[in-house]
Amino acid sequence: MEAFRTLPLRVPLAQRETLHSWLLRLAHRNGMPLLRLAPVLGFGDRLRVPHNYALSWRLPPPLLRRIESQTGLAPGALDAAVLDRFEPLGWKPIPGSRYCTRCLAESGGIWDIGWQLPYTFACRRHRCLLAAICPGCGRAPHGADLSLRAGLHPSTRCILGARRDARPCDTDLLNHPPQPLHPNDTRLTAQAWVDERLDRMDAHDVIELRDLDALAPWFRQRIDPAELGHLSEATVTAMTQYRADNHGIKRDQATAPVIAAAMTVHAIGLLSADDQQRYQWFRPLLRDVHTQYQRGQSPASRGPMILSHKRLSALSEPLQRKLLRSADPHLPVTERLRYRTCTPTPRPPAPRSTTTPDRARHVPQYLWPEWVIRLCSPHGSRIDDTAIDIPAALLIPGNLVRNIHATGELSPWRNNISIALREAAARHPDILTAICNIADYLDTHGPPIDYRRRRATFPDLALSQQQWDDICQRAEAHPGTATRFLQARRYMFQMLTGADLSNPVHPLAFRDSLQREHYLSWQRDMPSALRREIRRHAADLLTAAGIDEPLTSSPPGECVAGLDLPGREPDDIDADQLHQLVIVNGLKAKAAARRLGVSIEHVRYALQELHRPTPDYAGNTVVAARKIRARAAALLTHDFFQRENVDLGKDISTLMAETGFPREILNRYARLAGFTFVRTKAKQRIRVPHARRGDRVDLTWLQKQAGTLFRTNDDIAAELGLRGETIRRYRRDYGIRGRATGSGGHVVTNLHHPSLPRDIGRAVEGQRNGWQRLHRFQQMMAYPSMNAAAVALGLHTQNLNLQIQRLETDIGAPILQRAPHRYAPMVPTRRGQRLLDHLAQSDIRELLDRYAGANARPKCGPYRRSAQQ
């Protein structure tokens, strides 16, 4: 080890003395300037650093050991004379050093190491505030710009000069008048709080002292000077001068101890406050600096409370959570989301977060249907607005970017969103917690759907007319017009991309509210088979685009377990009752939602899970013709004609009766198979002795039913499982003539059913469609009004009324008492009630089931025909 020159004249190091003070006393003892002694001790050019802590902070340990060796100090003695032991606090030493004149006078010029710390502002021993500057030159003592006379004067005199070679100030610092404090002054209590923790410096103390260092500058920028009046008028004046003269950029501040004491008192008050009082201490930190200090407005007229993210992030996590929880009721709704103050674990956004911007990748423009149900009130409105606002709100938690930029990928942020969220949170406070929980789930897990990629892959949905026809053919559904084709594209596009179809930027967006209503009606009435085929085609589009994702997905409901939300769970609905109301009774979704006490979106969602059969289309529709062609292609093969026509000798009329195909189709497929039908006479055709055996109807039986009992063709066909046209052709071939009825209606005679009740006999004997009118009357009485019955039965109200009038004419008495106004239900008369009782008898009900449906046409939908969707 290199040997260094030792000093002959030495000075002992006092307890708690700073290295700077000891070096000045050592130079004075040796009678030489400190600038000359420093190179001997190994400082070199360090004294040229223009900071006061050049001689007391972050000195190399080998240098300290060298100085101890040269000056005869014990090894490690100088470790307590430097500020490095306070390094865990992250505190930066103040410019120069504060001092207590009485302490300097009593110790003979020994400067305490704590006087260089920013939160040492009072002397507890002499109960006074420390001095900050020299009363002569107005500069902080013990600065780094030392003059050549530093060390030649006692350390109780100011050694600062305008230049190093200039004459020093040489003012006696002991002449500075002290500022006494009352023994019960809160500033002395605050200084004791700081000193106790500086002495211990355990882990908990370090956290509290670091929080003090973060809170004090925050208070200094936000607190109102008038709020410091409880300390002293001098404090109010000092704070006002600090703001007016912009002392924050000055190095030497005479009032620095006064302001530091006030800020420390408030910071400690916040750190020590309980949950109920914490907000009163924290409130000054929520103010808008621009509004307060640049516009000169009073605290009562300031705008909404805001948080400083930079200041808040400097605090410890436990203190962050405490402060955010206390401020939650007073923050704007977007700040509550940003800092998650509505959750049990509030926290500021992580700096330069990479998860928050990517959250938009997993969020659709239009909220997931399951979450629309959970977050929308059953009795509320603006469901579409909520479904658009919530996805934008999901991008706010933990996001440092301004709202208008944070949500730009989905939809621009609007003030109406903040208003709607605030109103929703006032009714259901847990809704903000639910938004934060969903955002946390997306950051942690993320659903398996990348909506950003889908939005880029499918800016529009390319669906050809041929593809739509194929989808409808597989579902046995009617393709409809161009409007229905457009609705299918919209449905598939929204399912794939989660798009908001009310946003005009989309090519498939709604042009007006009427288009939206038509779309919702079409989606509600969509048959299950068609919905299944559309979803299958959408999944094929994903596969073709190379996207290996499920078609739809959403965060699980466990994210909001235990929260009180405005809506219900998607499965919390009576599916059987919904089926009865919407599919059987034909109620609209809004009426069904009101009846079930759920939202209309809940009904629309549940209807997608219910089986809705494909309607029975009329024989002249595309769907019916497609079914006939498909069945004919499968049945009418070469083997079929060889077996039925050639081997068994069945002619075209017989094949028409058995297969139900019209003559044109049989002839077409027979020609394709290489066969030609030959028309034979009636007497040469096959006959059977029974009503129907094999392929023919017995002549004797048919003659009795049609010629003697005068049964109609449709009545006989219903009994045999054939069509009325087939019986007509048999009668024509056999030459059987029946009683002319004027139409195809069913006629009953007393010979056929002699035991019928009088009113039923009058209604059906010798009358066409009498049984059908009785059946209509029985069905109608299950509804409160004739209009409601007509809608449910798929009839015109006028036609239903005419049937009841005809029935009353046949019976000879009124059977229905009409309602005097729309709010009173219709009721049967005594004669009508007796007729209903007769119709409920088992034998009459059997006849009613047999004859009433013989001529009834299939129900093709409600009588009010809307525009083709």
GROMACS .gro file of N, CA and C in nm, residues 636-727:
model
  276
  636LEU      N    1  -8.662  -4.061  -5.826
  636LEU     CA    2  -8.703  -4.097  -5.962
  636LEU      C    3  -8.581  -4.137  -6.044
  637THR      N    4  -8.532  -4.254  -6.017
  637THR     CA    5  -8.416  -4.306  -6.089
  637THR      C    6  -8.461  -4.409  -6.192
  638HIS      N    7  -8.366  -4.461  -6.262
  638HIS     CA    8  -8.396  -4.565  -6.362
  638HIS      C    9  -8.454  -4.690  -6.297
  639ASP      N   10  -8.398  -4.729  -6.185
  639ASP     CA   11  -8.450  -4.847  -6.114
  639ASP      C   12  -8.592  -4.824  -6.067
  640PHE      N   13  -8.626  -4.701  -6.025
  640PHE     CA   14  -8.762  -4.673  -5.979
  640PHE      C   15  -8.863  -4.693  -6.092
  641PHE      N   16  -8.838  -4.636  -6.208
  641PHE     CA   17  -8.933  -4.651  -6.318
  641PHE      C   18  -8.937  -4.795  -6.369
  642GLN      N   19  -8.825  -4.864  -6.365
  642GLN     CA   20  -8.825  -5.004  -6.407
  642GLN      C   21  -8.911  -5.089  -6.315
  643ARG      N   22  -8.902  -5.060  -6.187
  643ARG     CA   23  -8.979  -5.139  -6.090
  643ARG      C   24  -9.126  -5.098  -6.087
  644GLU      N   25  -9.154  -4.970  -6.077
  644GLU     CA   26  -9.291  -4.924  -6.057
  644GLU      C   27  -9.373  -4.923  -6.186
  645ASN      N   28  -9.314  -4.881  -6.296
  645ASN     CA   29  -9.391  -4.866  -6.419
  645ASN      C   30  -9.390  -4.991  -6.505
  646VAL      N   31  -9.273  -5.048  -6.519
  646VAL     CA   32  -9.263  -5.164  -6.610
  646VAL      C   33  -9.303  -5.291  -6.538
  647ASP      N   34  -9.243  -5.318  -6.423
  647ASP     CA   35  -9.270  -5.445  -6.355
  647ASP      C   36  -9.408  -5.448  -6.291
  648LEU      N   37  -9.449  -5.341  -6.219
  648LEU     CA   38  -9.577  -5.342  -6.149
  648LEU      C   39  -9.690  -5.281  -6.232
  649GLY      N   40  -9.658  -5.218  -6.340
  649GLY     CA   41  -9.761  -5.167  -6.429
  649GLY      C   42  -9.832  -5.043  -6.380
  650LYS      N   43  -9.770  -4.963  -6.297
  650LYS     CA   44  -9.834  -4.842  -6.247
  650LYS      C   45  -9.823  -4.731  -6.351
  651ASP      N   46  -9.938  -4.666  -6.374
  651ASP     CA   47  -9.937  -4.557  -6.471
  651ASP      C   48  -9.896  -4.428  -6.402
  652ILE      N   49  -9.895  -4.319  -6.479
  652ILE     CA   50  -9.848  -4.192  -6.425
  652ILE      C   51  -9.941  -4.136  -6.319
  653SER      N   52 -10.075  -4.162  -6.332
  653SER     CA   53 -10.168  -4.113  -6.230
  653SER      C   54 -10.143  -4.181  -6.097
  654THR      N   55 -10.118  -4.311  -6.103
  654THR     CA   56 -10.091  -4.385  -5.979
  654THR      C   57  -9.961  -4.336  -5.915
  655LEU      N   58  -9.858  -4.315  -5.997
  655LEU     CA   59  -9.732  -4.266  -5.941
  655LEU      C   60  -9.747  -4.125  -5.886
  656MET      N   61  -9.834  -4.046  -5.951
  656MET     CA   62  -9.857  -3.912  -5.897
  656MET      C   63  -9.922  -3.920  -5.759
  657ALA      N   64 -10.019  -4.012  -5.742
  657ALA     CA   65 -10.087  -4.026  -5.614
  657ALA      C   66  -9.993  -4.079  -5.506
  658GLU      N   67  -9.904  -4.169  -5.546
  658GLU     CA   68  -9.816  -4.230  -5.446
  658GLU      C   69  -9.697  -4.140  -5.409
  659THR      N   70  -9.640  -4.076  -5.505
  659THR     CA   71  -9.519  -3.996  -5.478
  659THR      C   72  -9.549  -3.851  -5.445
  660GLY      N   73  -9.663  -3.801  -5.492
  660GLY     CA   74  -9.695  -3.661  -5.471
  660GLY      C   75  -9.629  -3.567  -5.570
  661PHE      N   76  -9.559  -3.620  -5.672
  661PHE     CA   77  -9.496  -3.535  -5.772
  661PHE      C   78  -9.598  -3.498  -5.878
  662PRO      N   79  -9.589  -3.378  -5.932
  662PRO     CA   80  -9.677  -3.343  -6.044
  662PRO      C   81  -9.638  -3.418  -6.170
  663ARG      N   82  -9.731  -3.414  -6.267
  663ARG     CA   83  -9.711  -3.489  -6.391
  663ARG      C   84  -9.588  -3.444  -6.466
  664GLU      N   85  -9.560  -3.313  -6.465
  664GLU     CA   86  -9.447  -3.263  -6.543
  664GLU      C   87  -9.315  -3.321  -6.493
  665ILE      N   88  -9.299  -3.328  -6.360
  665ILE     CA   89  -9.173  -3.381  -6.305
  665ILE      C   90  -9.159  -3.530  -6.335
  666LEU      N   91  -9.269  -3.605  -6.320
  666LEU     CA   92  -9.261  -3.748  -6.352
  666LEU      C   93  -9.226  -3.771  -6.498
  667ASN      N   94  -9.288  -3.695  -6.586
  667ASN     CA   95  -9.255  -3.711  -6.728
  667ASN      C   96  -9.110  -3.673  -6.757
  668ARG      N   97  -9.063  -3.565  -6.693
  668ARG     CA   98  -8.926  -3.521  -6.720
  668ARG      C   99  -8.825  -3.625  -6.678
  669TYR      N  100  -8.839  -3.675  -6.554
  669TYR     CA  101  -8.742  -3.773  -6.505
  669TYR      C  102  -8.759  -3.908  -6.573
  670ALA      N  103  -8.881  -3.938  -6.619
  670ALA     CA  104  -8.899  -4.063  -6.694
  670ALA      C  105  -8.825  -4.057  -6.827
  671ARG      N  106  -8.833  -3.940  -6.893
  671ARG     CA  107  -8.759  -3.925  -7.018
  671ARG      C  108  -8.609  -3.934  -6.995
  672LEU      N  109  -8.562  -3.870  -6.884
  672LEU     CA  110  -8.419  -3.880  -6.854
  672LEU      C  111  -8.375  -4.022  -6.827
  673ALA      N  112  -8.467  -4.103  -6.771
  673ALA     CA  113  -8.434  -4.243  -6.743
  673ALA      C  114  -8.459  -4.334  -6.863
  674GLY      N  115  -8.518  -4.279  -6.971
  674GLY     CA  116  -8.541  -4.361  -7.091
  674GLY      C  117  -8.675  -4.430  -7.093
  675PHE      N  118  -8.776  -4.379  -7.022
  675PHE     CA  119  -8.909  -4.442  -7.018
  675PHE      C  120  -9.012  -4.345  -7.072
  676THR      N  121  -9.125  -4.404  -7.122
  676THR     CA  122  -9.238  -4.325  -7.171
  676THR      C  123  -9.365  -4.386  -7.115
  677PHE      N  124  -9.451  -4.299  -7.051
  677PHE     CA  125  -9.576  -4.347  -6.997
  677PHE      C  126  -9.678  -4.364  -7.109
  678VAL      N  127  -9.757  -4.472  -7.097
  678VAL     CA  128  -9.866  -4.500  -7.193
  678VAL      C  129  -9.997  -4.489  -7.117
  679ARG      N  130 -10.089  -4.404  -7.164
  679ARG     CA  131 -10.217  -4.382  -7.097
  679ARG      C  132 -10.308  -4.502  -7.125
  680THR      N  133 -10.364  -4.558  -7.018
  680THR     CA  134 -10.456  -4.673  -7.031
  680THR      C  135 -10.594  -4.632  -6.987
  681LYS      N  136 -10.693  -4.713  -7.027
  681LYS     CA  137 -10.831  -4.685  -6.990
  681LYS      C  138 -10.853  -4.721  -6.843
  682ALA      N  139 -10.959  -4.663  -6.790
  682ALA     CA  140 -10.984  -4.683  -6.648
  682ALA      C  141 -11.014  -4.827  -6.614
  683LYS      N  142 -11.087  -4.898  -6.701
  683LYS     CA  143 -11.123  -5.037  -6.670
  683LYS      C  144 -11.005  -5.131  -6.675
  684GLN      N  145 -10.895  -5.088  -6.739
  684GLN     CA  146 -10.777  -5.173  -6.746
  684GLN      C  147 -10.679  -5.147  -6.632
  685ARG      N  148 -10.712  -5.050  -6.548
  685ARG     CA  149 -10.619  -5.018  -6.441
  685ARG      C  150 -10.637  -5.112  -6.323
  686ILE      N  151 -10.539  -5.117  -6.239
  686ILE     CA  152 -10.540  -5.209  -6.126
  686ILE      C  153 -10.642  -5.162  -6.024
  687ARG      N  154 -10.722  -5.257  -5.971
  687ARG     CA  155 -10.820  -5.225  -5.868
  687ARG      C  156 -10.804  -5.321  -5.751
  688VAL      N  157 -10.837  -5.270  -5.633
  688VAL     CA  158 -10.826  -5.351  -5.512
  688VAL      C  159 -10.962  -5.352  -5.445
  689PRO      N  160 -10.999  -5.458  -5.371
  689PRO     CA  161 -11.131  -5.467  -5.309
  689PRO      C  162 -11.146  -5.383  -5.183
  690HIS      N  163 -11.039  -5.330  -5.127
  690HIS     CA  164 -11.048  -5.254  -5.002
  690HIS      C  165 -11.041  -5.105  -5.029
  691ALA      N  166 -11.049  -5.029  -4.919
  691ALA     CA  167 -11.045  -4.884  -4.935
  691ALA      C  168 -10.917  -4.842  -5.007
  692ARG      N  169 -10.806  -4.896  -4.965
  692ARG     CA  170 -10.681  -4.867  -5.035
  692ARG      C  171 -10.586  -4.981  -5.008
  693ARG      N  172 -10.546  -5.048  -5.114
  693ARG     CA  173 -10.451  -5.157  -5.098
  693ARG      C  174 -10.347  -5.141  -5.207
  694GLY      N  175 -10.225  -5.127  -5.164
  694GLY     CA  176 -10.117  -5.109  -5.260
  694GLY      C  177 -10.122  -4.971  -5.320
  695ASP      N  178 -10.168  -4.965  -5.449
  695ASP     CA  179 -10.160  -4.838  -5.519
  695ASP      C  180 -10.295  -4.787  -5.564
  696ARG      N  181 -10.407  -4.854  -5.531
  696ARG     CA  182 -10.538  -4.813  -5.581
  696ARG      C  183 -10.636  -4.795  -5.467
  697VAL      N  184 -10.748  -4.723  -5.496
  697VAL     CA  185 -10.858  -4.704  -5.403
  697VAL      C  186 -10.976  -4.788  -5.449
  698ASP      N  187 -11.038  -4.861  -5.356
  698ASP     CA  188 -11.147  -4.953  -5.390
  698ASP      C  189 -11.267  -4.874  -5.445
  699LEU      N  190 -11.322  -4.925  -5.556
  699LEU     CA  191 -11.433  -4.857  -5.623
  699LEU      C  192 -11.557  -4.855  -5.536
  700THR      N  193 -11.590  -4.967  -5.475
  700THR     CA  194 -11.713  -4.974  -5.394
  700THR      C  195 -11.704  -4.881  -5.274
  701TRP      N  196 -11.593  -4.883  -5.207
  701TRP     CA  197 -11.575  -4.799  -5.088
  701TRP      C  198 -11.580  -4.651  -5.124
  702LEU      N  199 -11.511  -4.615  -5.234
  702LEU     CA  200 -11.508  -4.477  -5.275
  702LEU      C  201 -11.645  -4.429  -5.321
  703GLN      N  202 -11.724  -4.521  -5.387
  703GLN     CA  203 -11.857  -4.482  -5.433
  703GLN      C  204 -11.950  -4.456  -5.314
  704LYS      N  205 -11.934  -4.535  -5.208
  704LYS     CA  206 -12.017  -4.513  -5.090
  704LYS      C  207 -11.983  -4.381  -5.021
  705GLN      N  208 -11.853  -4.355  -5.007
  705GLN     CA  209 -11.812  -4.235  -4.936
  705GLN      C  210 -11.847  -4.108  -5.012
  706ALA      N  211 -11.825  -4.110  -5.145
  706ALA     CA  212 -11.847  -3.989  -5.222
  706ALA      C  213 -11.988  -3.978  -5.277
  707GLY      N  214 -12.046  -4.093  -5.322
  707GLY     CA  215 -12.177  -4.086  -5.385
  707GLY      C  216 -12.292  -4.095  -5.287
  708THR      N  217 -12.276  -4.171  -5.177
  708THR     CA  218 -12.386  -4.190  -5.081
  708THR      C  219 -12.375  -4.091  -4.965
  709LEU      N  220 -12.254  -4.085  -4.904
  709LEU     CA  221 -12.235  -3.996  -4.789
  709LEU      C  222 -12.197  -3.854  -4.829
  710PHE      N  223 -12.169  -3.833  -4.954
  710PHE     CA  224 -12.136  -3.700  -5.007
  710PHE      C  225 -12.015  -3.638  -4.935
  711ARG      N  226 -11.918  -3.720  -4.909
  711ARG     CA  227 -11.796  -3.666  -4.851
  711ARG      C  228 -11.712  -3.598  -4.959
  712THR      N  229 -11.644  -3.494  -4.919
  712THR     CA  230 -11.563  -3.419  -5.016
  712THR      C  231 -11.434  -3.494  -5.047
  713ASN      N  232 -11.372  -3.452  -5.157
  713ASN     CA  233 -11.245  -3.513  -5.197
  713ASN      C  234 -11.137  -3.493  -5.090
  714ASP      N  235 -11.131  -3.372  -5.034
  714ASP     CA  236 -11.029  -3.345  -4.931
  714ASP      C  237 -11.052  -3.425  -4.806
  715ASP      N  238 -11.181  -3.447  -4.770
  715ASP     CA  239 -11.213  -3.525  -4.651
  715ASP      C  240 -11.167  -3.668  -4.669
  716ILE      N  241 -11.198  -3.726  -4.786
  716ILE     CA  242 -11.157  -3.865  -4.812
  716ILE      C  243 -11.005  -3.874  -4.821
  717ALA      N  244 -10.944  -3.776  -4.885
  717ALA     CA  245 -10.798  -3.779  -4.900
  717ALA      C  246 -10.729  -3.769  -4.766
  718ALA      N  247 -10.786  -3.690  -4.674
  718ALA     CA  248 -10.726  -3.679  -4.541
  718ALA      C  249 -10.729  -3.811  -4.468
  719GLU      N  250 -10.834  -3.889  -4.487
  719GLU     CA  251 -10.843  -4.020  -4.420
  719GLU      C  252 -10.745  -4.119  -4.479
  720LEU      N  253 -10.719  -4.109  -4.612
  720LEU     CA  254 -10.631  -4.205  -4.678
  720LEU      C  255 -10.485  -4.158  -4.684
  721GLY      N  256 -10.459  -4.033  -4.641
  721GLY     CA  257 -10.323  -3.982  -4.648
  721GLY      C  258 -10.283  -3.940  -4.786
  722LEU      N  259 -10.382  -3.906  -4.872
  722LEU     CA  260 -10.355  -3.861  -5.007
  722LEU      C  261 -10.392  -3.715  -5.021
  723ARG      N  262 -10.386  -3.667  -5.145
  723ARG     CA  263 -10.427  -3.531  -5.172
  723ARG      C  264 -10.566  -3.530  -5.232
  724GLY      N  265 -10.634  -3.417  -5.215
  724GLY     CA  266 -10.769  -3.406  -5.269
  724GLY      C  267 -10.773  -3.420  -5.419
  725GLU      N  268 -10.671  -3.373  -5.489
  725GLU     CA  269 -10.667  -3.385  -5.634
  725GLU      C  270 -10.656  -3.531  -5.677
  726THR      N  271 -10.588  -3.611  -5.597
  726THR     CA  272 -10.577  -3.754  -5.630
  726THR      C  273 -10.714  -3.821  -5.622
  727ILE      N  274 -10.795  -3.793  -5.520
  727ILE     CA  275 -10.931  -3.850  -5.507
  727ILE      C  276 -11.019  -3.801  -5.622
   0.00000   0.00000   0.00000
